[in-house]
Amino acid sequence: MDNAEGSQSQGGIRERSNGHYDEEVWGARESLRRNAGLNKISVDEITPLLDSGSDSERENSEDRTETEWAGHADFEGLTWWHKPSMFWLLAPFFLLTLAMGGILVPKLNLILSLVCREYFIESKDNYLLKPIIGTMSMKHSILDSDDQRCRIPEVQALATKFMLSLTIVAGILSAVMAPKLGALSDRYGRLKLLIITSLGAFLGEIITILAGTYPDVVHYRWLLVGAVFDGLCGSFTAGMALTHAYASDCTAPPKRAVAFGYFHACLFSGIAIGPLIAAYLVKKTGSIVTMFYFALCIHTLFIFYIFLIVPESLSKKRQLLAREKYAAEIGDRFNNGPIGWKATLRRANILAPLRILYPTGPGTSPALRANLILLSAVDTIIFGVAMGAMTVVVYYMGYQFGWNTSQISVFTSIVNSCRVTALVIVLPLLNYIVRTRRANNQRRMSGFATPEPNSGSDTLDLSIIRTAVCFEIIGYGGYALVRSEGLFVVAGMIASLGGVGSPTLQSALTKHVPQDKVGQLLGATGLLHALARVVCPLIFNMIYAWTVKPFPQAVFVVLSCCFVVGFVCSWFIRPNIYLEDTTTQRGRTTPKPDPDILVDEEITGL
């Protein structure tokens, strides 16, 4: 073997451009494939013998040339209906968001009606008892406000406190369960855990239907049991994290931001269209409970679809490998870790899953830990502001401009349409121009399929994140400054363009860890989202309540400052930092040395 060749391969070790060394299995089959050039995707095999020089033929040859990614190796040779893809989940996920968006207003009105009914049953004003019981049949439109007796402060306060109880119960339990479900999905597959997340909502809808249909038998406080089921199964927060984990299993790292963007587009489309479907169904049937039957059917369809049709994204080999690594970690912790009640309390800590954001050991670095913490912080800020600002924006539009429900619905539709457009058109177009076209050019020039390894966040990811946060700052700053209705709508459209930031952040996070840690990482972000879902609405609603009289725009100033903090944090994120997987290489498990496997020197006779 000459010196040049020896520098490339010594003892099965290949040097990378960054100075690291990748371990590779050089068996007889792989050696023959390399020496014979079988790994090369030849341009001659996919282009005419006589090249006419037309650009269209070159583009067709590029389209037929698949870009390599190690994650696709597990599914080579499978039929299309056995091969996982993010497109398997797009349609059912959209239906889930329709159900989630559709039951928001009906559930608020149903709880208000049930609380009002119970309030007057328990009150001493017996002369009001019969009229209320007679009219509270749950068969009035969700926009009906004829029962003015239910608009009294006492009933409003009781309904608000009960809704807060439901949110806290589901939020805290989902914060505990989301990271556990995410870590379990790394070891036992995504689909089983995805079914569990939908099962919690399924049980919750059954209890809601019973409470709305038989209020004399099923007290409205039974809805807390439904919230417990929903939280124990991870709630929608865990479902979103597992959906992203499934997409990351079957999508190359450079394309994950686009894949996550499609799911976010489904989310906002469902939130925008769901209330329209709910209004139609309630008006057609005359019953609020109808929408919960609709949601129950969607959850049933989703469970059977996932169980019977969707292929698993994690191969058995990867699942077994993840279980072995987990068992080794548990054994090492049991044998060498601390013992006693302090160690038990430390393991029971609700924030313990966040350790994945501060990895230690071989392959880690301070830059990696800083990136994970900063990315998750910016992601939590964006999610928390989005959750906390929803009700504040609605209240503010009614207070400042006197808008009614239909006008607020039009504003919501315009803003969500802009957000979906950015996610479905702008984000994929940026990815194509910057990443896909460059890969196609490299493929055409070299004749080789361009590898797509996990290389951490690139400059495009960071540019999109920073630009998205800038749009959010401008939009929410506009909310605080403008006083006209038209400019307020324009500010909302600008802020909606920042919607491309959240899927890009989630994608960037998955690029920092090996594939067997993606579920655990997204579960940790699910924990942060669940906590933000509880804390942020409380804080921002309290700020608005305290400042609505002297300066109602104060809450938007606070929200803009939160985005400024996120923008500053984004500039400390470094590109091309990631944790290498020392167990697998090029999508294949590294086996133990086998004396029967021939090495390169024995094959080539050198």
XYZ file of C-alpha atoms in Angstrom:
606
model
C 0.000 0.000 0.000
C 1.491 3.383 -0.983
C 1.775 6.310 1.390
C -1.193 8.214 0.020
C -3.400 5.226 0.408
C -2.000 4.469 3.815
C -2.868 7.936 5.052
C -6.458 7.333 4.097
C -6.863 3.902 5.684
C -4.857 2.605 8.570
C -6.301 -0.208 10.600
C -9.872 0.549 9.534
C -9.672 4.196 10.659
C -10.539 7.066 8.305
C -9.464 10.614 9.071
C -12.122 13.292 8.758
C -11.545 16.860 7.595
C -11.971 18.168 11.124
C -9.182 16.030 12.515
C -11.418 13.338 14.003
C -11.262 9.710 13.015
C -14.221 7.583 12.015
C -14.138 3.859 12.620
C -15.236 1.758 9.672
C -15.823 -1.956 9.058
C -13.830 -3.022 6.022
C -15.100 -6.467 5.207
C -14.711 -8.406 1.971
C -17.992 -7.269 0.435
C -17.456 -3.567 1.158
C -13.863 -3.772 0.017
C -14.824 -5.321 -3.310
C -17.541 -2.726 -3.790
C -15.063 0.109 -3.197
C -12.307 -1.327 -5.363
C -14.742 -2.153 -8.145
C -16.328 1.276 -7.933
C -19.768 -0.116 -7.139
C -20.385 2.543 -4.506
C -20.092 5.209 -7.148
C -23.281 6.377 -8.804
C -22.164 6.599 -12.369
C -23.508 9.341 -14.540
C -23.009 7.103 -17.579
C -25.585 4.624 -16.278
C -28.341 7.223 -16.098
C -27.550 9.427 -19.116
C -27.709 8.693 -22.846
C -24.580 7.317 -24.549
C -24.569 10.321 -26.861
C -24.990 13.393 -24.686
C -26.916 16.057 -26.480
C -25.921 18.590 -23.833
C -29.509 19.486 -22.994
C -30.130 20.813 -19.533
C -33.375 18.878 -19.177
C -31.618 15.523 -19.530
C -29.072 16.528 -16.915
C -31.821 17.579 -14.534
C -33.630 14.281 -15.062
C -30.452 12.379 -14.291
C -30.035 14.427 -11.128
C -33.585 13.686 -10.059
C -32.954 9.970 -10.445
C -29.791 10.194 -8.339
C -30.627 9.752 -4.677
C -28.567 11.582 -2.099
C -27.062 9.257 0.451
C -27.992 9.373 4.126
C -27.088 6.744 6.681
C -30.621 6.606 8.065
C -31.996 5.272 4.779
C -29.778 2.196 4.969
C -32.170 0.440 7.382
C -34.987 0.527 4.839
C -33.222 -0.356 1.603
C -35.110 -2.891 -0.452
C -38.458 -2.393 1.298
C -41.640 -1.786 -0.657
C -43.101 1.697 -0.469
C -45.859 0.654 1.909
C -43.280 -0.750 4.332
C -40.924 2.225 4.086
C -41.403 4.999 6.700
C -41.873 8.559 5.542
C -43.104 11.766 7.122
C -45.936 11.804 4.567
C -47.543 8.838 6.354
C -48.307 11.129 9.307
C -49.149 14.451 7.648
C -52.828 13.725 6.908
C -53.699 12.095 10.273
C -51.775 14.796 12.136
C -53.798 17.444 10.316
C -57.001 15.693 11.408
C -55.774 15.723 15.006
C -55.151 19.462 14.836
C -58.642 19.927 13.374
C -60.075 18.145 16.407
C -57.881 20.139 18.786
C -58.783 23.468 17.202
C -62.435 22.529 16.860
C -63.067 21.755 20.531
C -61.392 24.887 21.976
C -64.438 27.155 21.954
C -67.063 24.412 22.486
C -65.186 23.148 25.529
C -65.041 26.619 27.064
C -68.768 27.097 26.468
C -69.629 23.616 27.690
C -67.710 24.127 30.932
C -69.327 27.528 31.393
C -72.766 25.970 30.889
C -72.097 23.081 33.263
C -70.638 25.347 35.947
C -73.559 27.738 35.578
C -76.063 24.907 35.870
C -74.382 23.551 38.984
C -74.094 27.021 40.502
C -77.823 27.679 40.342
C -78.721 24.161 41.479
C -76.654 24.722 44.606
C -77.805 28.338 45.077
C -80.673 29.410 47.300
C -82.406 31.252 44.457
C -84.877 28.440 43.821
C -87.027 30.603 41.579
C -84.164 30.489 39.018
C -83.708 26.757 39.249
C -86.352 25.552 36.790
C -85.626 28.025 33.995
C -81.914 27.302 34.147
C -82.301 23.538 34.174
C -84.816 23.739 31.365
C -82.620 25.857 29.132
C -79.279 24.212 29.888
C -79.859 21.303 27.526
C -76.530 21.844 25.739
C -78.410 22.359 22.477
C -77.672 26.011 21.843
C -75.090 27.353 19.414
C -71.547 27.980 20.615
C -72.078 31.641 19.753
C -75.398 31.882 21.615
C -75.320 34.331 24.512
C -79.015 34.287 25.441
C -78.382 32.886 28.912
C -77.234 36.143 30.438
C -77.604 34.607 33.890
C -74.452 32.623 33.203
C -72.521 35.835 32.523
C -72.549 36.958 36.134
C -69.122 37.419 37.803
C -69.608 34.490 40.208
C -70.146 31.978 37.393
C -67.356 33.481 35.276
C -64.933 33.201 38.193
C -65.866 29.570 38.881
C -65.519 28.604 35.205
C -62.166 30.367 34.902
C -60.781 28.659 38.021
C -61.954 25.260 36.802
C -60.350 25.788 33.377
C -57.155 26.815 35.131
C -57.295 23.594 37.181
C -57.669 21.528 34.001
C -54.709 23.299 32.384
C -52.449 22.893 35.422
C -53.288 19.194 35.913
C -52.767 18.288 32.252
C -49.708 20.544 31.943
C -47.830 19.240 34.984
C -48.539 15.581 34.219
C -47.552 15.996 30.574
C -44.349 17.741 31.686
C -43.511 14.629 33.709
C -44.548 12.102 31.057
C -43.418 13.743 27.796
C -39.664 13.147 28.326
C -40.310 9.597 29.561
C -42.398 8.775 26.483
C -39.765 10.347 24.242
C -36.983 8.255 25.799
C -39.121 5.098 25.599
C -39.745 5.741 21.909
C -35.983 5.519 21.278
C -36.025 1.974 22.663
C -39.429 0.613 21.637
C -40.399 2.575 18.526
C -42.345 5.750 17.854
C -45.730 4.337 16.864
C -46.585 2.521 20.104
C -45.994 5.671 22.122
C -47.806 7.832 19.557
C -50.893 5.659 20.019
C -50.652 6.152 23.793
C -50.653 9.957 23.419
C -53.856 9.810 21.369
C -55.413 7.310 23.778
C -55.317 9.898 26.589
C -57.252 12.417 24.505
C -59.655 9.631 23.458
C -60.528 8.874 27.081
C -60.824 12.576 27.853
C -63.350 13.085 25.043
C -65.469 10.187 26.347
C -65.663 11.782 29.798
C -66.513 15.168 28.253
C -69.336 13.633 26.208
C -70.742 11.890 29.279
C -70.573 15.075 31.372
C -72.262 17.118 28.637
C -74.945 14.532 27.853
C -75.764 13.345 31.380
C -74.936 16.265 33.699
C -77.222 14.871 36.424
C -75.205 11.649 36.561
C -71.677 12.750 35.630
C -70.586 15.869 37.511
C -68.510 18.370 35.558
C -65.603 17.854 37.967
C -65.121 14.450 36.310
C -63.462 16.452 33.547
C -60.456 16.609 35.875
C -60.151 12.835 35.469
C -60.067 13.368 31.724
C -57.278 15.901 32.209
C -55.395 13.322 34.291
C -55.685 10.729 31.504
C -54.568 13.294 28.947
C -51.578 14.364 31.048
C -50.484 10.817 31.925
C -50.453 9.956 28.217
C -48.298 12.980 27.437
C -51.019 15.224 25.991
C -50.597 16.933 22.637
C -47.122 18.116 23.681
C -45.729 14.571 23.681
C -47.650 13.749 20.499
C -45.973 16.642 18.702
C -42.531 15.593 19.967
C -43.041 11.977 18.861
C -44.284 13.121 15.462
C -41.093 15.145 15.034
C -39.038 12.155 16.198
C -40.721 9.952 13.567
C -39.994 12.532 10.866
C -36.353 12.843 11.956
C -35.910 9.047 11.704
C -36.774 9.011 8.007
C -35.616 12.469 6.891
C -32.031 13.490 6.178
C -30.726 16.236 8.499
C -30.633 18.973 5.819
C -34.335 18.416 5.058
C -35.678 18.123 8.629
C -36.551 21.790 9.004
C -38.827 21.498 5.963
C -40.402 18.306 7.318
C -41.056 19.879 10.712
C -42.380 22.958 8.925
C -45.040 20.837 7.206
C -46.241 19.553 10.588
C -46.356 23.083 11.993
C -48.322 24.148 8.920
C -50.800 21.355 9.670
C -51.006 22.568 13.271
C -51.852 26.167 12.405
C -54.181 25.129 9.592
C -56.095 22.896 11.979
C -56.326 25.633 14.586
C -57.688 28.013 11.926
C -60.133 25.605 10.232
C -61.221 23.612 13.296
C -63.403 26.376 14.811
C -65.187 26.827 11.469
C -66.030 23.114 11.376
C -67.185 23.280 14.990
C -69.447 26.248 14.254
C -70.981 24.437 11.291
C -71.571 21.160 13.171
C -73.047 22.868 16.226
C -75.317 25.011 14.065
C -76.398 21.990 12.028
C -77.100 19.700 14.984
C -77.956 22.266 17.662
C -75.683 20.596 20.234
C -72.264 21.556 21.572
C -71.528 17.899 22.313
C -71.526 17.085 18.585
C -68.018 18.476 18.176
C -66.718 16.145 20.881
C -68.188 13.167 19.024
C -66.354 14.434 15.953
C -63.085 14.666 17.920
C -63.663 11.183 19.365
C -64.060 9.745 15.857
C -60.838 11.428 14.740
C -58.875 9.985 17.681
C -60.319 6.523 16.966
C -59.395 6.784 13.285
C -55.904 8.013 14.190
C -55.253 5.119 16.579
C -56.353 2.462 14.071
C -54.464 4.162 11.233
C -51.212 4.247 13.218
C -51.671 0.669 14.441
C -52.622 -0.919 11.117
C -51.064 1.136 8.323
C -48.111 3.344 9.262
C -44.681 1.605 9.120
C -42.367 1.978 12.107
C -39.519 4.444 11.597
C -37.061 2.756 13.979
C -35.770 -0.610 12.830
C -35.618 -3.496 15.297
C -31.841 -3.269 15.168
C -31.817 0.352 16.306
C -34.378 -0.344 19.014
C -32.333 -3.248 20.403
C -29.164 -1.170 20.250
C -30.832 1.647 22.182
C -32.070 -0.821 24.811
C -28.587 -2.253 25.232
C -27.083 1.217 25.689
C -29.801 2.135 28.168
C -29.254 -1.088 30.132
C -25.517 -0.381 30.241
C -26.150 3.160 31.501
C -28.544 1.925 34.180
C -26.093 -0.782 35.256
C -23.243 1.683 35.501
C -25.420 4.102 37.469
C -26.488 1.316 39.822
C -22.963 0.009 40.367
C -21.014 3.255 40.468
C -23.614 5.948 41.141
C -24.545 7.439 44.506
C -27.067 5.701 46.738
C -29.366 6.840 49.493
C -32.405 9.040 49.789
C -30.686 12.039 48.219
C -29.919 10.033 45.090
C -33.519 8.788 44.999
C -34.856 12.324 45.210
C -32.442 13.421 42.508
C -33.690 10.691 40.174
C -37.314 11.643 40.926
C -36.663 15.259 39.979
C -39.146 16.425 37.338
C -36.356 18.355 35.611
C -33.993 15.354 35.484
C -34.757 14.648 31.772
C -33.171 18.002 30.931
C -29.781 16.344 31.495
C -29.836 15.488 27.790
C -29.277 19.218 27.186
C -26.004 19.047 29.148
C -24.276 15.861 27.919
C -20.932 14.763 29.309
C -18.499 12.055 28.374
C -16.666 11.102 25.159
C -17.472 13.221 22.120
C -19.010 16.094 24.079
C -17.684 19.626 24.415
C -18.602 22.948 26.047
C -19.683 24.239 22.625
C -22.111 21.317 22.245
C -23.642 21.928 25.659
C -23.929 25.647 24.976
C -25.652 25.012 21.646
C -28.197 22.617 23.146
C -29.037 24.977 26.009
C -29.293 28.043 23.777
C -31.397 26.326 21.109
C -33.803 24.899 23.669
C -34.013 28.298 25.407
C -34.891 30.126 22.184
C -37.371 27.389 21.260
C -39.067 27.619 24.674
C -39.254 31.414 24.436
C -40.987 31.232 21.043
C -43.393 28.513 22.180
C -44.120 30.170 25.526
C -44.828 33.565 23.974
C -47.117 31.937 21.392
C -49.080 30.160 24.132
C -49.232 33.163 26.442
C -50.113 35.707 23.765
C -53.154 33.914 22.305
C -55.746 34.998 24.847
C -54.069 38.365 25.452
C -54.273 39.288 21.749
C -57.958 38.292 21.631
C -58.803 40.335 24.731
C -56.794 43.314 23.472
C -58.523 43.382 20.067
C -61.907 43.443 21.758
C -60.819 46.143 24.204
C -58.847 48.408 21.852
C -60.840 48.099 18.625
C -64.177 46.747 19.819
C -63.967 43.764 17.462
C -66.603 41.051 17.730
C -66.115 37.301 17.325
C -66.401 37.299 13.530
C -63.841 40.100 13.132
C -61.411 38.333 15.472
C -61.929 35.134 13.448
C -61.051 36.982 10.229
C -57.866 38.347 11.826
C -56.936 34.853 13.038
C -57.509 33.398 9.568
C -55.327 36.061 7.899
C -52.472 35.599 10.373
C -52.554 31.794 10.216
C -52.731 31.876 6.405
C -49.533 33.925 6.314
C -47.906 31.536 8.780
C -48.875 28.447 6.763
C -47.629 30.115 3.556
C -44.250 30.753 5.172
C -44.025 27.145 6.371
C -45.206 25.439 3.182
C -43.686 27.716 0.506
C -40.959 29.998 1.881
C -39.115 27.474 4.088
C -38.973 24.663 1.462
C -37.918 27.196 -1.190
C -35.024 28.417 0.950
C -33.957 24.828 1.599
C -34.051 24.040 -2.128
C -32.087 27.113 -3.182
C -29.370 26.845 -0.540
C -29.062 23.093 0.064
C -30.694 20.989 -2.657
C -29.373 22.907 -5.674
C -25.863 22.899 -4.252
C -26.054 19.134 -3.652
C -27.321 18.627 -7.212
C -24.426 20.655 -8.614
C -21.913 18.633 -6.613
C -23.527 15.416 -7.813
C -23.394 16.518 -11.432
C -19.750 17.573 -11.212
C -18.425 14.550 -9.308
C -20.758 11.756 -10.405
C -21.061 10.625 -6.791
C -24.046 10.750 -4.464
C -23.400 13.502 -1.942
C -23.338 12.191 1.641
C -25.732 13.864 4.073
C -24.226 13.169 7.503
C -25.390 14.611 10.774
C -23.214 17.711 11.017
C -25.048 19.974 13.461
C -26.696 23.280 12.659
C -25.445 24.996 9.527
C -25.409 28.677 8.648
C -28.809 28.432 6.923
C -30.423 27.128 10.126
C -28.962 29.943 12.173
C -29.886 32.582 9.585
C -33.512 31.369 9.490
C -33.728 31.324 13.297
C -32.364 34.850 13.667
C -34.536 36.219 10.869
C -37.640 34.557 12.310
C -37.024 36.055 15.744
C -36.538 39.459 14.098
C -39.966 39.151 12.447
C -41.466 38.324 15.850
C -39.806 41.382 17.435
C -41.093 43.674 14.675
C -44.587 42.163 14.811
C -45.067 42.344 18.568
C -43.407 45.734 18.661
C -45.985 46.799 16.099
C -48.755 45.508 18.373
C -47.464 47.866 21.072
C -47.020 50.907 18.829
C -49.883 50.978 16.326
C -53.368 52.255 17.142
C -55.168 51.644 13.836
C -56.893 48.403 12.868
C -55.176 48.064 9.488
C -51.657 48.475 10.879
C -52.485 46.001 13.651
C -53.340 43.393 10.991
C -50.084 44.168 9.174
C -48.153 43.699 12.441
C -49.843 40.321 12.904
C -48.866 39.263 9.372
C -45.231 40.234 10.008
C -45.163 38.346 13.310
C -46.647 35.272 11.603
C -43.617 35.054 9.281
C -41.602 34.168 12.376
C -43.408 30.826 12.375
C -40.530 29.323 10.368
C -38.333 29.626 13.462
C -39.926 26.918 15.600
C -39.552 23.953 13.163
C -36.033 25.085 12.307
C -35.117 25.159 15.996
C -36.527 21.673 16.546
C -34.668 20.405 13.483
C -31.430 22.043 14.614
C -31.710 20.363 18.014
C -32.042 16.895 16.457
C -28.874 17.503 14.427
C -26.806 17.785 17.607
C -27.337 14.237 18.927
C -27.158 10.672 17.542
C -30.309 9.083 16.168
C -30.895 6.956 19.270
C -31.113 10.119 21.408
C -33.565 12.088 19.255
C -36.675 10.891 21.092
C -35.121 11.627 24.476
C -34.068 15.104 23.316
C -37.485 15.972 21.868
C -39.076 14.611 25.035
C -36.979 17.068 27.054
C -38.140 19.935 24.839
C -41.669 18.610 25.330
C -41.140 19.018 29.086
C -40.117 22.648 28.552
C -43.129 23.201 26.291
C -45.482 21.677 28.845
C -44.132 23.946 31.589
C -44.360 26.972 29.298
C -47.927 25.977 28.468
C -48.819 26.395 32.165
C -46.558 29.251 33.282
C -46.553 31.670 30.335
C -50.341 32.189 30.018
C -50.520 32.869 33.769
C -47.729 35.440 33.695
C -48.822 37.282 30.556
C -52.502 37.299 31.529
C -51.588 38.730 34.931
C -49.458 41.428 33.298
C -52.330 42.364 31.005
C -54.815 42.403 33.898
C -52.579 44.732 35.930
C -51.784 47.141 33.083
C -54.921 47.110 30.924
C -56.235 50.347 32.407
C -53.118 52.583 32.482
C -51.201 51.083 29.493
C -52.854 48.096 27.724
C -49.920 47.715 25.309
C -47.478 46.950 28.180
C -47.833 43.191 27.717
C -46.684 43.471 24.083
C -43.616 45.397 25.224
C -42.817 42.503 27.578
C -43.376 39.958 24.801
C -41.082 41.897 22.461
C -38.387 41.956 25.151
C -38.654 38.163 25.447
C -37.949 37.853 21.729
C -35.021 40.270 22.055
C -33.529 37.905 24.652
C -34.014 34.998 22.237
C -32.422 36.986 19.416
C -29.334 37.736 21.531
C -29.059 34.059 22.529
C -29.186 32.967 18.888
C -25.930 34.777 18.139
C -24.026 32.549 20.585
C -25.029 29.342 18.765
C -22.105 27.895 16.815
C -22.525 25.984 13.551
C -21.309 22.453 12.782
C -21.226 21.275 16.405
C -22.671 17.849 17.159
C -22.288 14.708 19.266
C -20.971 11.834 17.189
C -22.477 8.381 17.539
C -19.603 6.091 18.470
C -21.773 2.972 18.259
C -22.971 3.153 14.680
C -21.245 4.307 11.557
C -22.953 5.036 8.249
C -26.223 3.666 9.592
C -24.804 0.197 10.370
C -24.006 -1.234 13.768
C -20.276 -1.735 14.244
C -19.820 -5.446 14.954
C -17.095 -7.090 16.941
C -13.973 -8.039 14.945
C -14.454 -11.310 13.092
C -11.331 -13.257 12.097
C -13.174 -14.676 9.080
C -13.681 -11.209 7.561
C -11.016 -10.346 5.012
C -9.409 -6.944 5.227
C -8.361 -4.760 2.318
C -4.784 -6.016 2.255
C -5.950 -9.647 1.900
C -8.413 -8.788 -0.860
C -6.030 -6.720 -2.959
C -2.997 -8.895 -2.198
C -1.007 -6.007 -0.748
